[in-house]
Tab-separated table of N, CA and C in Angstrom:
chain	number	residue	atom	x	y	z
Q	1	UNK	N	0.806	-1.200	0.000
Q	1	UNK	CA	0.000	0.000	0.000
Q	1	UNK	C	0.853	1.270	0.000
Q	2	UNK	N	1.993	1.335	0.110
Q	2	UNK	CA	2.883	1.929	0.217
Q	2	UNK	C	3.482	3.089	-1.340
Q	3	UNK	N	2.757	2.071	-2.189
Q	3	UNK	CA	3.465	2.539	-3.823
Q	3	UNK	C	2.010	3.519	-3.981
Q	4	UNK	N	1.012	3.261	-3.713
Q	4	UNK	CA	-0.109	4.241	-3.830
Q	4	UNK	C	0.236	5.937	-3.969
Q	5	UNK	N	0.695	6.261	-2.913
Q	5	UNK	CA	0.573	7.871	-2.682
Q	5	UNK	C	1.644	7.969	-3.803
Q	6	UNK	N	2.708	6.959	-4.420
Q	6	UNK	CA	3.686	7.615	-5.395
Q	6	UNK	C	2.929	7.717	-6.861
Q	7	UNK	N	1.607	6.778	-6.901
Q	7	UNK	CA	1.428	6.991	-8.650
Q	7	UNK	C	0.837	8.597	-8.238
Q	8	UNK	N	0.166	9.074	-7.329
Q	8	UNK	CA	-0.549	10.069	-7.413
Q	8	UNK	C	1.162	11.760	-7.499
Q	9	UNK	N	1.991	11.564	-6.754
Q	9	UNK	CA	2.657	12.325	-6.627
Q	9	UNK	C	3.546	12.256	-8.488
Q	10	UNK	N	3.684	10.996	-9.227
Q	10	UNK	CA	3.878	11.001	-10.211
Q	10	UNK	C	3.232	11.599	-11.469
Q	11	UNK	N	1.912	11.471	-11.544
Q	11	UNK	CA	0.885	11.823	-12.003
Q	11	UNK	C	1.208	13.257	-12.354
Q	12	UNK	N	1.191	13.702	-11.188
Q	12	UNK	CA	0.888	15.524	-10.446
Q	12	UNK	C	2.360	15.918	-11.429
Q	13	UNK	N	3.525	15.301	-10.584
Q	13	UNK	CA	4.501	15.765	-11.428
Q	13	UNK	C	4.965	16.092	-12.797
Q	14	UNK	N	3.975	14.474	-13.497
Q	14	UNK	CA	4.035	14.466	-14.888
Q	14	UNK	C	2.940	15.472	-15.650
Q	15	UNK	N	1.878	15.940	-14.977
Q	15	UNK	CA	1.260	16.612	-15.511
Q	15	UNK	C	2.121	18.326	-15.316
Q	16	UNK	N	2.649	18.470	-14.406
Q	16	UNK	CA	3.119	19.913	-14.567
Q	16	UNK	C	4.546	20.128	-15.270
Q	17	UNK	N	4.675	18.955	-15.620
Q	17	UNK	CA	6.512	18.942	-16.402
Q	17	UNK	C	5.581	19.689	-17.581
Q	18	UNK	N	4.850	18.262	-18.577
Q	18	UNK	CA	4.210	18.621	-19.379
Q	18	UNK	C	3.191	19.596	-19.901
Q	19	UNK	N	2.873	20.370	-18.902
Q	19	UNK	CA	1.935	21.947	-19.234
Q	19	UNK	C	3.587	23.044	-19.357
Q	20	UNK	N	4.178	22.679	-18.221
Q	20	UNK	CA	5.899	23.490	-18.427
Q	20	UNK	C	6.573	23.410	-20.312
Q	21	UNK	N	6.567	21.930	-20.390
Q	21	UNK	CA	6.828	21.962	-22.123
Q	21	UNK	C	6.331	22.686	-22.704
Q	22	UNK	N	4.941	22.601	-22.451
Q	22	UNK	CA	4.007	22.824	-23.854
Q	22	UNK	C	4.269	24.563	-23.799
Q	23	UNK	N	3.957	24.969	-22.556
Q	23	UNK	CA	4.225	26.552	-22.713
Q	23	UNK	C	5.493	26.986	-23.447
Q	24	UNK	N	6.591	26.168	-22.658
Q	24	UNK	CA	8.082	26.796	-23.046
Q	24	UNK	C	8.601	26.690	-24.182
Q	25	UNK	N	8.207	25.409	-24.787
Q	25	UNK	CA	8.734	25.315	-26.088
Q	25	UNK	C	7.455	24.939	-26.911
Q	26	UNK	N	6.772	24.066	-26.708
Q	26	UNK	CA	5.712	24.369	-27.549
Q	26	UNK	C	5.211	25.261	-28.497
Q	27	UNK	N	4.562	26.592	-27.597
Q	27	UNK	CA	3.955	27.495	-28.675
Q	27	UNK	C	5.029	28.344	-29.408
Q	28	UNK	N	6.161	28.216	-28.904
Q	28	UNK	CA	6.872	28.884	-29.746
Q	28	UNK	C	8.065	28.432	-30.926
Q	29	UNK	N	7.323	26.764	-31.009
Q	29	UNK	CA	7.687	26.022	-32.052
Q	29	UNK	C	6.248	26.384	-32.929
Q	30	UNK	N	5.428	26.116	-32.457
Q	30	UNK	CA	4.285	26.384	-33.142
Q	30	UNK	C	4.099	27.395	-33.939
Q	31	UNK	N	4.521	28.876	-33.365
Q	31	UNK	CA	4.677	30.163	-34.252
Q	31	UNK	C	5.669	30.066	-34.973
Q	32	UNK	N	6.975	29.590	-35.216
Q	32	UNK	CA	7.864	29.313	-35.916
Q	32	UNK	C	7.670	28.859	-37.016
Q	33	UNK	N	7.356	27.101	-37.151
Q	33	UNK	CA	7.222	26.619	-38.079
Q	33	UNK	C	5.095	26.991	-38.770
Q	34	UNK	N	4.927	28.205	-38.394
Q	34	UNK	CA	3.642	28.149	-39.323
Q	34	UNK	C	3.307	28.142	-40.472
Q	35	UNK	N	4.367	28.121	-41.514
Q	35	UNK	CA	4.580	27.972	-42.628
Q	35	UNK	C	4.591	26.173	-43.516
Q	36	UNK	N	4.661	25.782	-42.975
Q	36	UNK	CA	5.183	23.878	-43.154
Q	36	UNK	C	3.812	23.221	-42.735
Q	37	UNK	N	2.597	22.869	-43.035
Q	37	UNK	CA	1.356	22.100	-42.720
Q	37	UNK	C	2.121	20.794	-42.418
Q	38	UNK	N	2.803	20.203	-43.144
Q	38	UNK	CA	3.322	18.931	-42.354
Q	38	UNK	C	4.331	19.033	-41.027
Q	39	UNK	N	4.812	19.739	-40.957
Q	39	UNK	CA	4.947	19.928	-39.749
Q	39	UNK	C	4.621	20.074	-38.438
Q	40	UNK	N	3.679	21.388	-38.926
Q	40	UNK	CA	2.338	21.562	-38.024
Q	40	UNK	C	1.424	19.764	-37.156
Q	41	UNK	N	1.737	19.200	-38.584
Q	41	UNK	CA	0.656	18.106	-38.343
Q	41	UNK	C	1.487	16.912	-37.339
Q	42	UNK	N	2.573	17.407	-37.947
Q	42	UNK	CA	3.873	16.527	-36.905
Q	42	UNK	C	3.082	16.525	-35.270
Q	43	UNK	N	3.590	18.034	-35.176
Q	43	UNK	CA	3.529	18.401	-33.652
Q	43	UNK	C	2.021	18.143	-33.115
Q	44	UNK	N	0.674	18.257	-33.908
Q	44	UNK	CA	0.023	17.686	-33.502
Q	44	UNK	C	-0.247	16.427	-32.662
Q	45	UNK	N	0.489	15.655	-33.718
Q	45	UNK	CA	0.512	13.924	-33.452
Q	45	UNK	C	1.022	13.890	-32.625
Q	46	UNK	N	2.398	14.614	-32.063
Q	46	UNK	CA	3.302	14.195	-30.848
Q	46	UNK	C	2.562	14.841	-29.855
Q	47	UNK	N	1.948	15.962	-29.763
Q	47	UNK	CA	1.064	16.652	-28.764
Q	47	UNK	C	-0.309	15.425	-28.379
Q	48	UNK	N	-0.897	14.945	-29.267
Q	48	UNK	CA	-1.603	13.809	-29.049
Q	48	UNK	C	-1.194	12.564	-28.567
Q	49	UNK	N	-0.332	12.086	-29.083
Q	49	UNK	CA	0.506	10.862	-28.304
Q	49	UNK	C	0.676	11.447	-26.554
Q	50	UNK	N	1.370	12.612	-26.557
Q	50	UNK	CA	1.461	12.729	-25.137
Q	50	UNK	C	0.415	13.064	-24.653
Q	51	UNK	N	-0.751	13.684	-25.051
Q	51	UNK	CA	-1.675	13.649	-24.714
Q	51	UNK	C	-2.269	12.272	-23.909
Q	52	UNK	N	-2.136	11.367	-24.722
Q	52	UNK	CA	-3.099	10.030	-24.652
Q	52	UNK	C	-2.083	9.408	-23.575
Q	53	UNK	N	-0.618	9.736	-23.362
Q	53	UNK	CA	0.671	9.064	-22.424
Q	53	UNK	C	-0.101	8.873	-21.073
Q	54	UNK	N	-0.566	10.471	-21.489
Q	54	UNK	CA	-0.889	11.531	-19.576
Q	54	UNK	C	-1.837	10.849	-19.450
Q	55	UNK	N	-2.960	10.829	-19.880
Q	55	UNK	CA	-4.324	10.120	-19.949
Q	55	UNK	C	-4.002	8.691	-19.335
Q	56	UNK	N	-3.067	8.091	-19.759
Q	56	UNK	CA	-3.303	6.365	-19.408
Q	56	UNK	C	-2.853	6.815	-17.910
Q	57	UNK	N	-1.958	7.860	-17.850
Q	57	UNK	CA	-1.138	7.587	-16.151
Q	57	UNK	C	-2.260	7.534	-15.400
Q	58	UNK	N	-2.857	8.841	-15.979
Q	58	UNK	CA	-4.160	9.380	-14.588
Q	58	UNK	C	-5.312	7.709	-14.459
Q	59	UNK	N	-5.162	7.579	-15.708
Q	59	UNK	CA	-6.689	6.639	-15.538
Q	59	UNK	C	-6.195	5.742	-14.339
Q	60	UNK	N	-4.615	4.911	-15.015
Q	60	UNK	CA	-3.534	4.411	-13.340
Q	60	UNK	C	-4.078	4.794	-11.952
Q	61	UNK	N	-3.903	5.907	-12.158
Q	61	UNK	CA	-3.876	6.904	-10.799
Q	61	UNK	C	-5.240	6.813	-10.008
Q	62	UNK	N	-6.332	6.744	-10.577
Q	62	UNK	CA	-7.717	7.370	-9.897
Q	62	UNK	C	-8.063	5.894	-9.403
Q	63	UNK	N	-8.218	5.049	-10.383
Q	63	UNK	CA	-8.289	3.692	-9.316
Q	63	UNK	C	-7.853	3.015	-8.041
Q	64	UNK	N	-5.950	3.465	-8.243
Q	64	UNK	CA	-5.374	3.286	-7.563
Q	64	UNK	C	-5.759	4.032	-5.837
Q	65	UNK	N	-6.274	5.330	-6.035
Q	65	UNK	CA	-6.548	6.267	-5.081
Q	65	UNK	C	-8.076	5.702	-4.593
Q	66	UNK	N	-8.808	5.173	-5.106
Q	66	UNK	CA	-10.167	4.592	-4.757
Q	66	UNK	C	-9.636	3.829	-4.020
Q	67	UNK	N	-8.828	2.717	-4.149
Q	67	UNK	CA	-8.797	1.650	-3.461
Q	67	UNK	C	-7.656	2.145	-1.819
Q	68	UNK	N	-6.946	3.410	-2.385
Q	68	UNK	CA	-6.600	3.296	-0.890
Q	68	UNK	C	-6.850	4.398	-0.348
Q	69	UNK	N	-8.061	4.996	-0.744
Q	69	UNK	CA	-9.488	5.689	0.313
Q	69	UNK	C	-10.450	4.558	1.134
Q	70	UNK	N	-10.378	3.348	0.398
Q	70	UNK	CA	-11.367	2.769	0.999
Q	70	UNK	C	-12.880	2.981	0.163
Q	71	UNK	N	-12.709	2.838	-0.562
Q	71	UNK	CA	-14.193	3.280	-1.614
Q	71	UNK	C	-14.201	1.601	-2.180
Q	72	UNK	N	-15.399	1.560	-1.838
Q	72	UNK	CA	-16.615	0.486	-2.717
Q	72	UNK	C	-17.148	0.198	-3.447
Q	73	UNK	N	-17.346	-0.207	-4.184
Q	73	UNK	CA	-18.769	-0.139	-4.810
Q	73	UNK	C	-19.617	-1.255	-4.793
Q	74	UNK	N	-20.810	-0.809	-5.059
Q	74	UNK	CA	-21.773	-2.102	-4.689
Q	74	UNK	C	-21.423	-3.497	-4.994
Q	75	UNK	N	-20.782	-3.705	-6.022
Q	75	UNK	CA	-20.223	-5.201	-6.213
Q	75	UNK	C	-19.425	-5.461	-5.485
Q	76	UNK	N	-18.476	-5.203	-4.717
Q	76	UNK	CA	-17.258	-5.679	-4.387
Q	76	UNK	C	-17.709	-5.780	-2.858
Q	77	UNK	N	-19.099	-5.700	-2.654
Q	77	UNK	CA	-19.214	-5.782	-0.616
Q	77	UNK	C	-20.210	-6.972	-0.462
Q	78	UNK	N	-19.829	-8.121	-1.734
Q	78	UNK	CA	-20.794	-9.284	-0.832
Q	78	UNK	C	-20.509	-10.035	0.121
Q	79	UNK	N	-21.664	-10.268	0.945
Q	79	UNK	CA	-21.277	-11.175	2.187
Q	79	UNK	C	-21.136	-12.902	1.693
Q	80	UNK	N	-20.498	-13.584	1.898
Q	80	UNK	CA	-20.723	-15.105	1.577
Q	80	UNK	C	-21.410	-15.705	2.858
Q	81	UNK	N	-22.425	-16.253	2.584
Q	81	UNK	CA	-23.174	-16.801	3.370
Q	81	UNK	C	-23.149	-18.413	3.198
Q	82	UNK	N	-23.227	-18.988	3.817
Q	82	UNK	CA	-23.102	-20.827	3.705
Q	82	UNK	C	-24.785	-20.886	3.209
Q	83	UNK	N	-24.657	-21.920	2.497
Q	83	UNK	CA	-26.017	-22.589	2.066
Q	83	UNK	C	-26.515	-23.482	2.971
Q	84	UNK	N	-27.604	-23.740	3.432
Q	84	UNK	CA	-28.267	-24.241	4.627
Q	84	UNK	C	-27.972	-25.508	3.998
Q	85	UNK	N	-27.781	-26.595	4.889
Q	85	UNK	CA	-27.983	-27.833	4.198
Q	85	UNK	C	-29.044	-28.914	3.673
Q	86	UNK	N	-30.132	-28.260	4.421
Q	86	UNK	CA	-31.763	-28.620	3.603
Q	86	UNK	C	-31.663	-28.145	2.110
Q	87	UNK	N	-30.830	-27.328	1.681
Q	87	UNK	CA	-31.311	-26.821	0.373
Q	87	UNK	C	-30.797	-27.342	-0.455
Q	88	UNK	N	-29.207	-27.949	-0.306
Q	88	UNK	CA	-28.115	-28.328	-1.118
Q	88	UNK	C	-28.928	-29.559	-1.812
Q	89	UNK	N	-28.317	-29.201	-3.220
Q	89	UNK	CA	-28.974	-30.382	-4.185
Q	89	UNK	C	-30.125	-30.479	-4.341
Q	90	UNK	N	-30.772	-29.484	-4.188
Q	90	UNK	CA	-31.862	-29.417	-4.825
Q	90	UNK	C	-32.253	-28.240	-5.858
Q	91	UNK	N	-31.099	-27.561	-6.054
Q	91	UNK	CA	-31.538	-26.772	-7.064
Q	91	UNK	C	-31.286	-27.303	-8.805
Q	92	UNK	N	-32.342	-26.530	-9.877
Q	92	UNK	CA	-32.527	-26.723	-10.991
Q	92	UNK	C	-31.498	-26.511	-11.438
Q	93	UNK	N	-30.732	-27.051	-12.300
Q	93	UNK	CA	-29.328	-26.622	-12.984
Q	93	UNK	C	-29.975	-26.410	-14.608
């Protein structure tokens, strides 16, 4: 339970490296090459790839943080109860 609080501190980190990129060098690759459409379309794709990078971490992340809040959900709280033994073998299969 221990690795928990690190995907979330990873997460956090990786999301503010990556808003730091995009400002610092990003838009001012972007105004540069505005001349070149394939280019343009380059940086798209790589802006999307990392896009979709960040995305998988967090999705990582939010589960991970459910489970060590202690959060439920209705499926995961059944009680197992023993079957009486009058009943056994007699059900319809």
């Amino acid at each position: 339970m221990t690795k928990r609080p690190r995907f979330l501190i990873i997460a956090v980190l990786l999301t503010f490296l990556d808003l730091a990129v995009v400002v610092c060098y990003g838009w001012p690759v972007w105004t540069t090459w505005s001349g070149d459409p394939w280019s343009r379309g380059i940086l798209v794709l790589l802006a999307a790839l990392g896009a979709t990078s960040l995305a998988n971490v967090w999705a990582q992340v939010v589960p991970a943080q459910d489970i060590l809040l202690g959060a439920r959900s209705a499926d995961s709280e059944q009680i197992a109860l023993p079957i009486p033994v009058q009943v056994q073998g007699q059900a319809d299969v």
